[in-house]
PDB file of C-alpha atoms in Angstrom:
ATOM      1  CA  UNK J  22     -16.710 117.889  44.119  1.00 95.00           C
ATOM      2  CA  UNK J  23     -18.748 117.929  47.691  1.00 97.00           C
ATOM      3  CA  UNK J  24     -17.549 116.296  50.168  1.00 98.00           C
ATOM      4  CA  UNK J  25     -20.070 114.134  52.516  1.00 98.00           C
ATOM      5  CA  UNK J  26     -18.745 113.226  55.781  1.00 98.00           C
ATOM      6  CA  UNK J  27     -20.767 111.313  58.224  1.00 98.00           C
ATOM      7  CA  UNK J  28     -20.105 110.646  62.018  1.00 96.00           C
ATOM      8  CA  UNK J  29     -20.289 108.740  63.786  1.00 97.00           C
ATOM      9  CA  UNK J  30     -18.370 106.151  61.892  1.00 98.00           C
ATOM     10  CA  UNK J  31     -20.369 103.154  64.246  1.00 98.00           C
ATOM     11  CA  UNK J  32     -23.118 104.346  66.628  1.00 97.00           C
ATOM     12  CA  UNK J  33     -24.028 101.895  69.264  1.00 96.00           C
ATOM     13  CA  UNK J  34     -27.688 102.287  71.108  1.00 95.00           C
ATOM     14  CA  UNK J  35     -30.266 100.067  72.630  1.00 95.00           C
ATOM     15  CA  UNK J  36     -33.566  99.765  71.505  1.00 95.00           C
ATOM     16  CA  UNK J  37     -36.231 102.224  72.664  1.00 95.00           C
ATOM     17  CA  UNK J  38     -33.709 104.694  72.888  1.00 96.00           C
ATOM     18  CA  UNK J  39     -32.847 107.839  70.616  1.00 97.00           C
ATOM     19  CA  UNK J  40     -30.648 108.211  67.802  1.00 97.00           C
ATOM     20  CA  UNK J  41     -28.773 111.191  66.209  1.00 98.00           C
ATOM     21  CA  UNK J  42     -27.059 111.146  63.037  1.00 98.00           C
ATOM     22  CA  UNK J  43     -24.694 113.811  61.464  1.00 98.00           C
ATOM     23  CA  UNK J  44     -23.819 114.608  57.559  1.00 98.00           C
ATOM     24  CA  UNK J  45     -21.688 117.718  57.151  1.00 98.00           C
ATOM     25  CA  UNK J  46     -21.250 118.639  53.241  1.00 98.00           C
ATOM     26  CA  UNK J  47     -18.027 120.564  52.637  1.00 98.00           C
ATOM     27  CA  UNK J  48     -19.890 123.193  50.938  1.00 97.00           C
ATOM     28  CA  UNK J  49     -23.637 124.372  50.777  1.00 97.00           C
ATOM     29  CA  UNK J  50     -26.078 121.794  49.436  1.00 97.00           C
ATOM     30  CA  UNK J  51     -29.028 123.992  50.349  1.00 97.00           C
ATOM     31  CA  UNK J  52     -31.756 121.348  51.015  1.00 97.00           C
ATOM     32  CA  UNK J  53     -30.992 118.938  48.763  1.00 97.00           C
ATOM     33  CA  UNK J  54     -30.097 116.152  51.054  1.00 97.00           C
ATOM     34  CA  UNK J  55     -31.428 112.410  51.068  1.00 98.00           C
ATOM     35  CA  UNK J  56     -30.834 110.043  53.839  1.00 98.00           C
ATOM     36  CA  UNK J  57     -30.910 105.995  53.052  1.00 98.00           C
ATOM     37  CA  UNK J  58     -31.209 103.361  54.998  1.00 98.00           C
ATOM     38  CA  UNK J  59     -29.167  99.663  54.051  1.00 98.00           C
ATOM     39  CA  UNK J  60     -29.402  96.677  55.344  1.00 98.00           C
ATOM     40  CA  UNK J  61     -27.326  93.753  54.969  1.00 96.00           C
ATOM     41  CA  UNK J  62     -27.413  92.040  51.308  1.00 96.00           C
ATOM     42  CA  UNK J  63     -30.504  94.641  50.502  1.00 97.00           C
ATOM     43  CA  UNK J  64     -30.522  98.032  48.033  1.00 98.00           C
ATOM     44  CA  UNK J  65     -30.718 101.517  50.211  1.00 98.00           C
ATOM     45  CA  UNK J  66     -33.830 102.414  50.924  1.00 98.00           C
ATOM     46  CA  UNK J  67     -34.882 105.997  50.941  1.00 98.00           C
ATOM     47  CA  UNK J  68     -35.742 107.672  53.901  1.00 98.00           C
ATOM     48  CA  UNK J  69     -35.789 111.542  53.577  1.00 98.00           C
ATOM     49  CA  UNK J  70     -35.257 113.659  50.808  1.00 98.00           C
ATOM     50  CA  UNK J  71     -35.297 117.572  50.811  1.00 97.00           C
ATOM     51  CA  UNK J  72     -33.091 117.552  54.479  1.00 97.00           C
ATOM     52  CA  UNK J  73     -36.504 116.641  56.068  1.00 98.00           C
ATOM     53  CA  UNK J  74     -39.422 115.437  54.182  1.00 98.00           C
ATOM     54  CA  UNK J  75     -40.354 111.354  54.541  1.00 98.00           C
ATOM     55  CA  UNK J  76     -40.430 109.208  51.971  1.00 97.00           C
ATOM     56  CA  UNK J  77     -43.697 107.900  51.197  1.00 96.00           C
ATOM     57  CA  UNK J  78     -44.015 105.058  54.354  1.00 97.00           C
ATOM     58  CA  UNK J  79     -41.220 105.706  56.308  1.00 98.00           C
ATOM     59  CA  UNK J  80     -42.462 105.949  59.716  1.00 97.00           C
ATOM     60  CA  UNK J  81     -43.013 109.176  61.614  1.00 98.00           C
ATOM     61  CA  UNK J  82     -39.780 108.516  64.187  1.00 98.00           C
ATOM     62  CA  UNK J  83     -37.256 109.217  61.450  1.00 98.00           C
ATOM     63  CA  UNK J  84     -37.101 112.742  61.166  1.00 98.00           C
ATOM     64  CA  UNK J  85     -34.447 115.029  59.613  1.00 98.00           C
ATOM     65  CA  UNK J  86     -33.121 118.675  59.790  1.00 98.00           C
ATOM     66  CA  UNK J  87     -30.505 120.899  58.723  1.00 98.00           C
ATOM     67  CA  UNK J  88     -29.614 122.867  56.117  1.00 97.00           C
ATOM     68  CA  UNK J  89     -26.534 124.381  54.179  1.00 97.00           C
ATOM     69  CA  UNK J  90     -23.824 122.093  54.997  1.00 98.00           C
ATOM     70  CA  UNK J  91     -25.150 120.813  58.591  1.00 98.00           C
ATOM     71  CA  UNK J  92     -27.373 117.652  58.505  1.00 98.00           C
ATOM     72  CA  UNK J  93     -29.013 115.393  61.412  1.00 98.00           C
ATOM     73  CA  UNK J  94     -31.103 112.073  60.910  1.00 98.00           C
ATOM     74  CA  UNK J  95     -33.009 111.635  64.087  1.00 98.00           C
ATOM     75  CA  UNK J  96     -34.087 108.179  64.756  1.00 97.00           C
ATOM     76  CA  UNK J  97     -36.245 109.051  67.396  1.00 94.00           C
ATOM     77  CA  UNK J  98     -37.212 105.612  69.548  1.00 93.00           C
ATOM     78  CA  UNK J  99     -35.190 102.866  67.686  1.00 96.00           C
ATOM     79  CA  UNK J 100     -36.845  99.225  66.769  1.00 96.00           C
ATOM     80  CA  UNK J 101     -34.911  96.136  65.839  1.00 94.00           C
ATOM     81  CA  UNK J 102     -35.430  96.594  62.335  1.00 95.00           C
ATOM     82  CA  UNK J 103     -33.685 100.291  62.233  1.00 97.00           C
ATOM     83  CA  UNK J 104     -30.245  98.681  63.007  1.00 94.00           C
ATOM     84  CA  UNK J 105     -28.845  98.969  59.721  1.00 97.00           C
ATOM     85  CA  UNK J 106     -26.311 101.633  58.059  1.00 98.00           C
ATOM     86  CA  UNK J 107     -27.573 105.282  57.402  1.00 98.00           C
ATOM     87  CA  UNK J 108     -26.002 107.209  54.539  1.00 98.00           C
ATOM     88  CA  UNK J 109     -26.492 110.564  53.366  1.00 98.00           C
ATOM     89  CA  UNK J 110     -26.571 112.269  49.805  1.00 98.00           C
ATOM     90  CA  UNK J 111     -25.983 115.461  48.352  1.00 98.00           C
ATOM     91  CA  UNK J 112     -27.470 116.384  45.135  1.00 96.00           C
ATOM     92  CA  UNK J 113     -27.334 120.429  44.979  1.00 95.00           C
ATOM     93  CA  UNK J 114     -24.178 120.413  42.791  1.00 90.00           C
ATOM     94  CA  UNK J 115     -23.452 117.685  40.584  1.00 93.00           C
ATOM     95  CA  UNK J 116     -22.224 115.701  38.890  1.00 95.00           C
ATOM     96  CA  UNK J 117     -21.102 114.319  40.840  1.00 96.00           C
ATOM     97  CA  UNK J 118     -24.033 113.057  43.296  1.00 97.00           C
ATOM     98  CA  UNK J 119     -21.795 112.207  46.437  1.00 98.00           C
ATOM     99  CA  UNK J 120     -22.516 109.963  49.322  1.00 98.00           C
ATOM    100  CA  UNK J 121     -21.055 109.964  52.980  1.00 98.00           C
ATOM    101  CA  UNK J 122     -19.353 107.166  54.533  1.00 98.00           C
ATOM    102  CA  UNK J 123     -22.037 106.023  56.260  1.00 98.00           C
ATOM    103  CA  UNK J 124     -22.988 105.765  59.759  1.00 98.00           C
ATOM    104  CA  UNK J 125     -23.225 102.286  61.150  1.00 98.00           C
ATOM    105  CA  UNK J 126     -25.994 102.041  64.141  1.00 98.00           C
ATOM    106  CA  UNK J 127     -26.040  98.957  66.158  1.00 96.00           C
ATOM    107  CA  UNK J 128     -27.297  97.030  68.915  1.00 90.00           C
ATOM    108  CA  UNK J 129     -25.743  98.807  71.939  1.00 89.00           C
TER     109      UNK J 129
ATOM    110  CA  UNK B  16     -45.810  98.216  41.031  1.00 95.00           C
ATOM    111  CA  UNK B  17     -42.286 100.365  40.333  1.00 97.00           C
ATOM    112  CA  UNK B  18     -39.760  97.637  39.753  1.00 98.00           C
ATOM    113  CA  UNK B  19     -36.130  98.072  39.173  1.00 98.00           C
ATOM    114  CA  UNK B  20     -34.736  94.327  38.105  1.00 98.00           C
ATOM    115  CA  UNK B  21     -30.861  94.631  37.415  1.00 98.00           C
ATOM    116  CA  UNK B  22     -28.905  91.396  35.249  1.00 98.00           C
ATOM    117  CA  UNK B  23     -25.786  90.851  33.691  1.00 98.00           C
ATOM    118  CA  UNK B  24     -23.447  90.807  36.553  1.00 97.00           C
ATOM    119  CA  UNK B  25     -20.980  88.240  36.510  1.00 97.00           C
ATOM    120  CA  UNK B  26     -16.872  87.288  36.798  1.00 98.00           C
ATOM    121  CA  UNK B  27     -15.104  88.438  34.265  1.00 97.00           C
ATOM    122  CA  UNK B  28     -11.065  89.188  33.949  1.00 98.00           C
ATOM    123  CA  UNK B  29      -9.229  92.448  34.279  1.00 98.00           C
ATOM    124  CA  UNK B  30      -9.674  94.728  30.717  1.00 98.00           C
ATOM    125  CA  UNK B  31     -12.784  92.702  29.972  1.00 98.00           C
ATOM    126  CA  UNK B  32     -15.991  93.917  28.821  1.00 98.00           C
ATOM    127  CA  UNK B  33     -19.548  93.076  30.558  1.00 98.00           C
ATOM    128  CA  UNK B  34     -23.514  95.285  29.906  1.00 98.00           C
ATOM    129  CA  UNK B  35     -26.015  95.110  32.835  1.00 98.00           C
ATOM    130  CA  UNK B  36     -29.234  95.792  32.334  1.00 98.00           C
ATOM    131  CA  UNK B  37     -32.295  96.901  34.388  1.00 98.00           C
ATOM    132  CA  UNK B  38     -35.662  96.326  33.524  1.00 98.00           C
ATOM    133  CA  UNK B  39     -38.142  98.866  34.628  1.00 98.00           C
ATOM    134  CA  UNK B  40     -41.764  98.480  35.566  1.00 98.00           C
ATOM    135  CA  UNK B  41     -44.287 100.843  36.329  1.00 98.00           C
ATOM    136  CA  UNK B  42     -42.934 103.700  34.587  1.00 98.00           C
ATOM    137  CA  UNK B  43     -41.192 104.322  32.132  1.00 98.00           C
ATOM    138  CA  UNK B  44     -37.568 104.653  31.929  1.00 98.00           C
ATOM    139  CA  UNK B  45     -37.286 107.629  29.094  1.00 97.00           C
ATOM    140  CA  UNK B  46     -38.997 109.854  31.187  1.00 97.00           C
ATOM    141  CA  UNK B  47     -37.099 109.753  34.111  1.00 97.00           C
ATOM    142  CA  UNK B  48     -33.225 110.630  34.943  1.00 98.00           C
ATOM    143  CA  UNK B  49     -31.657 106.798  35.981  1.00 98.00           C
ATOM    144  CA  UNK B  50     -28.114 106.612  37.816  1.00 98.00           C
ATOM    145  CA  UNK B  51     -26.005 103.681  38.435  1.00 98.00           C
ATOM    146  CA  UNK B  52     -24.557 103.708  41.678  1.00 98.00           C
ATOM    147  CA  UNK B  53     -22.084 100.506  42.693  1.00 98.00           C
ATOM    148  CA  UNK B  54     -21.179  99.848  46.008  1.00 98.00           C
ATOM    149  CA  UNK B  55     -17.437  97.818  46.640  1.00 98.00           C
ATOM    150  CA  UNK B  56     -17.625  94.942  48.850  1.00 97.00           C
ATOM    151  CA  UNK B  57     -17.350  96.262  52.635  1.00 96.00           C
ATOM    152  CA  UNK B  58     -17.825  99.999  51.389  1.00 97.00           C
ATOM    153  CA  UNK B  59     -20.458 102.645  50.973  1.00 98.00           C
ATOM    154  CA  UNK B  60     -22.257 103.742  48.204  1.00 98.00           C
ATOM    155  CA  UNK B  61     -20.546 105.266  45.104  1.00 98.00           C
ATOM    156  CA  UNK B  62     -22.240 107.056  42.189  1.00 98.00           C
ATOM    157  CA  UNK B  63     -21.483 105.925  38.513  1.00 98.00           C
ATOM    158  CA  UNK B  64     -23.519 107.440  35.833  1.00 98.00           C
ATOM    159  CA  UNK B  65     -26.891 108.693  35.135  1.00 98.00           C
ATOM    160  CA  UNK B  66     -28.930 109.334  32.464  1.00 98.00           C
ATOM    161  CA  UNK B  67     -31.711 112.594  31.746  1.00 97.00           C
ATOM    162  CA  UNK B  68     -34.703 112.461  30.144  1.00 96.00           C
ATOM    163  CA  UNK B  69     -33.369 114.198  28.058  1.00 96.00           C
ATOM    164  CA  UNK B  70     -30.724 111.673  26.859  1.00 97.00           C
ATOM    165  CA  UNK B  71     -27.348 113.900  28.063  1.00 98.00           C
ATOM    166  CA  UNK B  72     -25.147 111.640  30.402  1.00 98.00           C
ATOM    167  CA  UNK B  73     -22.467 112.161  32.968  1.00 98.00           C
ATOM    168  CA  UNK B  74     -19.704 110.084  34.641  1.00 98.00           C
ATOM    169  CA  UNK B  75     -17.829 109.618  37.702  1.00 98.00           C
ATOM    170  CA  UNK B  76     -14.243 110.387  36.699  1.00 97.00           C
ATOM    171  CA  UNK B  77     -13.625 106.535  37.822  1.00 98.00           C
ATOM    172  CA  UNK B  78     -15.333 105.230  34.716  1.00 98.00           C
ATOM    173  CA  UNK B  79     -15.177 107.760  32.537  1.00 98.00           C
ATOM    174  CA  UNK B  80     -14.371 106.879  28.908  1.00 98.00           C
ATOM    175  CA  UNK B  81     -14.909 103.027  30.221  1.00 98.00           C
ATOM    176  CA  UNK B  82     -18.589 102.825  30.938  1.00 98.00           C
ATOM    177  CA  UNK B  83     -21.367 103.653  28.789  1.00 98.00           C
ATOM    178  CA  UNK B  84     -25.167 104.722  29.935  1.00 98.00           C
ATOM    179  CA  UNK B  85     -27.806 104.154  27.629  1.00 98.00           C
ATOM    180  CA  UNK B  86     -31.540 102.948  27.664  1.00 98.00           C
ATOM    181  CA  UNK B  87     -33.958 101.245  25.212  1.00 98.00           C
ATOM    182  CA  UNK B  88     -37.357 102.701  24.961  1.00 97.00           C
ATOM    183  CA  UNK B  89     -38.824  99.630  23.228  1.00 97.00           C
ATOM    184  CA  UNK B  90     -37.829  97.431  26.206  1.00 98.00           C
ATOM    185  CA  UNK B  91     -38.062 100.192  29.332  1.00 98.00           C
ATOM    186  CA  UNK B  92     -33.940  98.741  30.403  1.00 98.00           C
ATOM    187  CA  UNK B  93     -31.229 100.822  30.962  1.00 98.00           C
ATOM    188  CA  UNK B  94     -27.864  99.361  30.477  1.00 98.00           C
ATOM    189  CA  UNK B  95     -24.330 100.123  31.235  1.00 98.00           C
ATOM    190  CA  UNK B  96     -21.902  98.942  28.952  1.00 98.00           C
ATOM    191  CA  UNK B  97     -18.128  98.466  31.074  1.00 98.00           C
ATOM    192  CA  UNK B  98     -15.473  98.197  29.141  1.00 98.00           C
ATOM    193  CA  UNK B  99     -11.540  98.217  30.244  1.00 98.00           C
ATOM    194  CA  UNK B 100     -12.636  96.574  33.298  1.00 98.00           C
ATOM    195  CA  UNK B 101     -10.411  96.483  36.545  1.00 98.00           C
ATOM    196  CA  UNK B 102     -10.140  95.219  39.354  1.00 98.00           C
ATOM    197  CA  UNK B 103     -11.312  98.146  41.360  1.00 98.00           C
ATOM    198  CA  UNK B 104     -14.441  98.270  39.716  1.00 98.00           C
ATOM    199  CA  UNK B 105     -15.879  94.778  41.416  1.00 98.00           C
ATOM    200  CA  UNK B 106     -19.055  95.557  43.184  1.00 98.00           C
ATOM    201  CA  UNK B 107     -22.791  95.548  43.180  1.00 98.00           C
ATOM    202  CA  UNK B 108     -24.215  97.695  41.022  1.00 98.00           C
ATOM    203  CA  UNK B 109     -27.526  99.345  41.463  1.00 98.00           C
ATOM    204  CA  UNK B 110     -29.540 100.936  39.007  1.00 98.00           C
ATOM    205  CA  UNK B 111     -31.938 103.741  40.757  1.00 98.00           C
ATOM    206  CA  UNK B 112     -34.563 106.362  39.484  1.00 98.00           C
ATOM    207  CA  UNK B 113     -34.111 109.360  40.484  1.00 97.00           C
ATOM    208  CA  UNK B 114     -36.769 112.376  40.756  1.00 95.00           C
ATOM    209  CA  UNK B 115     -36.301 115.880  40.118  1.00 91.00           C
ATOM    210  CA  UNK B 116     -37.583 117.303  42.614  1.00 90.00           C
ATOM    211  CA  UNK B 117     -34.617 117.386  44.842  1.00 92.00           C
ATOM    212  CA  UNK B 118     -33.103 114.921  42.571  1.00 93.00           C
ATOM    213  CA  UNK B 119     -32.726 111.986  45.034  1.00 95.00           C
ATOM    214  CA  UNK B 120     -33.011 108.325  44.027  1.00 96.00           C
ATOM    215  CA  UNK B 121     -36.376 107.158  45.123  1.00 97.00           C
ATOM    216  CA  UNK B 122     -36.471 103.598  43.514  1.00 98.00           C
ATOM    217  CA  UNK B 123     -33.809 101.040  43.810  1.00 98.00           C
ATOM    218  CA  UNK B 124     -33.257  97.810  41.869  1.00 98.00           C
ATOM    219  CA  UNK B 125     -31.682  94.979  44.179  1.00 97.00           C
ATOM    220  CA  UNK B 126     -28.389  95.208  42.101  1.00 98.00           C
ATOM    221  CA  UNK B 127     -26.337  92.565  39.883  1.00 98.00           C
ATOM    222  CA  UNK B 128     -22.816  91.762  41.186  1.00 98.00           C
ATOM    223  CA  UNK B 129     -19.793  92.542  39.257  1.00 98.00           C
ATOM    224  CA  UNK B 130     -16.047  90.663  39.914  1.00 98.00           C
ATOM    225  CA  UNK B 131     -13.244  91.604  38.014  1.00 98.00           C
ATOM    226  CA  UNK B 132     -10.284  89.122  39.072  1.00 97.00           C
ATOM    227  CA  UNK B 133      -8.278  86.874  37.388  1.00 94.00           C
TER     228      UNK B 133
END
């Protein structure tokens, strides 16, 4: 099974102000990486798929890179409504699909 | 409009049995590979089960032999039968489509919570 580990754990930043993300997979998951975005009491919502294509209206400041077992989510000038928990997903070997731990940004 | 509507969640006591269901709209549910994916109160996201097109099914080794995937054509739902319920297993549960390409979950239902106590 892949591992998916996340960091940070919480990530604290003020609005306007850039955010960086990290998913490390404990072996290669070539591109196939997703990133989701939850909010409190809602489903995740899908944000990039591929490592670092956007999901069909997901605005252009969410951007995301990597490859192999290195990922970053780049949030790039964060609004109120992008506090929320990030989590990333590996789907190159499975079953099973595994998710990180999540990254928790908010309100610095 | 793609729609994922999940039901069937509910309290129910340890070794118990429970189905959810989620009705699909906007495309149809054969075609596509479907996952479950439940998510524990104050944790992240956990994958359960999906579904292929093709009608072959996997498990996480947490519910294997307990749950049970399956969709109706007639009525575009996919289920998940739980039986042997425990306590562990209380959560939402989300049912998702999922696309090949890449195979990421690109629709979401809103999820049906699950609480196994007694």
């Amino acid at each position: 099974e892949i591992v998916m580990t996340q960091s940070p754990v919480t990530l604290s930043v003020s609005p306007g102000e850039r955010a960086t993300l990290s998913c490390r997979a404990s072996q290669s998951v070539g591109s196939n990486l997703a990133w989701y975005q939850q909010k409190p009491g809602q489903a995740p919502r899908l944000l990039i798929y591929g490592a670092y294509i956007r999901a069909t209206g997901i605005p252009a400041r969410f951007s995301g890179r990597g490859s192999g077992t290195e990922f970053i989510l780049t949030i790039s000038s964060l609004q109120s409504e992008d506090f929320a928990v990030y989590y990333c997903l590996q789907s190159n070997n499975w079953p099973p699909l595994t998710f990180g731990g999540g990254t928790k940004v908010e309100i610095k | 409009e793609v729609q994922l509507v999940e039901s069937g969640g509910g309290l129910i006591q340890p070794g118990g049995s429970l189905r959810l269901s989620c009705a699909a709209s906007g495309f149809t549910v054969s075609d596509k590979y479907m996952s479950w994916v439940r998510q524990a109160p104050g944790k992240g996201l956990e994958w359960v089960s999906v579904i292929y097109s093709g009608g072959t099914t996997y498990y996480a080794d947490s519910v294997k032999g307990r749950f049970t995937i399956s969709r109706d054509a007639s009525k575009n739902t996919l289920y998940l039968q739980m039986n042997g319920l425990r306590v562990e297993d209380t959560a939402i549960y989300y049912c998702a489509r999922m696309t090949v390409y890449y195979y990421h979950m690109d629709v979401w239902g809103n999820g049906t919570a699950v609480a196994v106590s007694s």
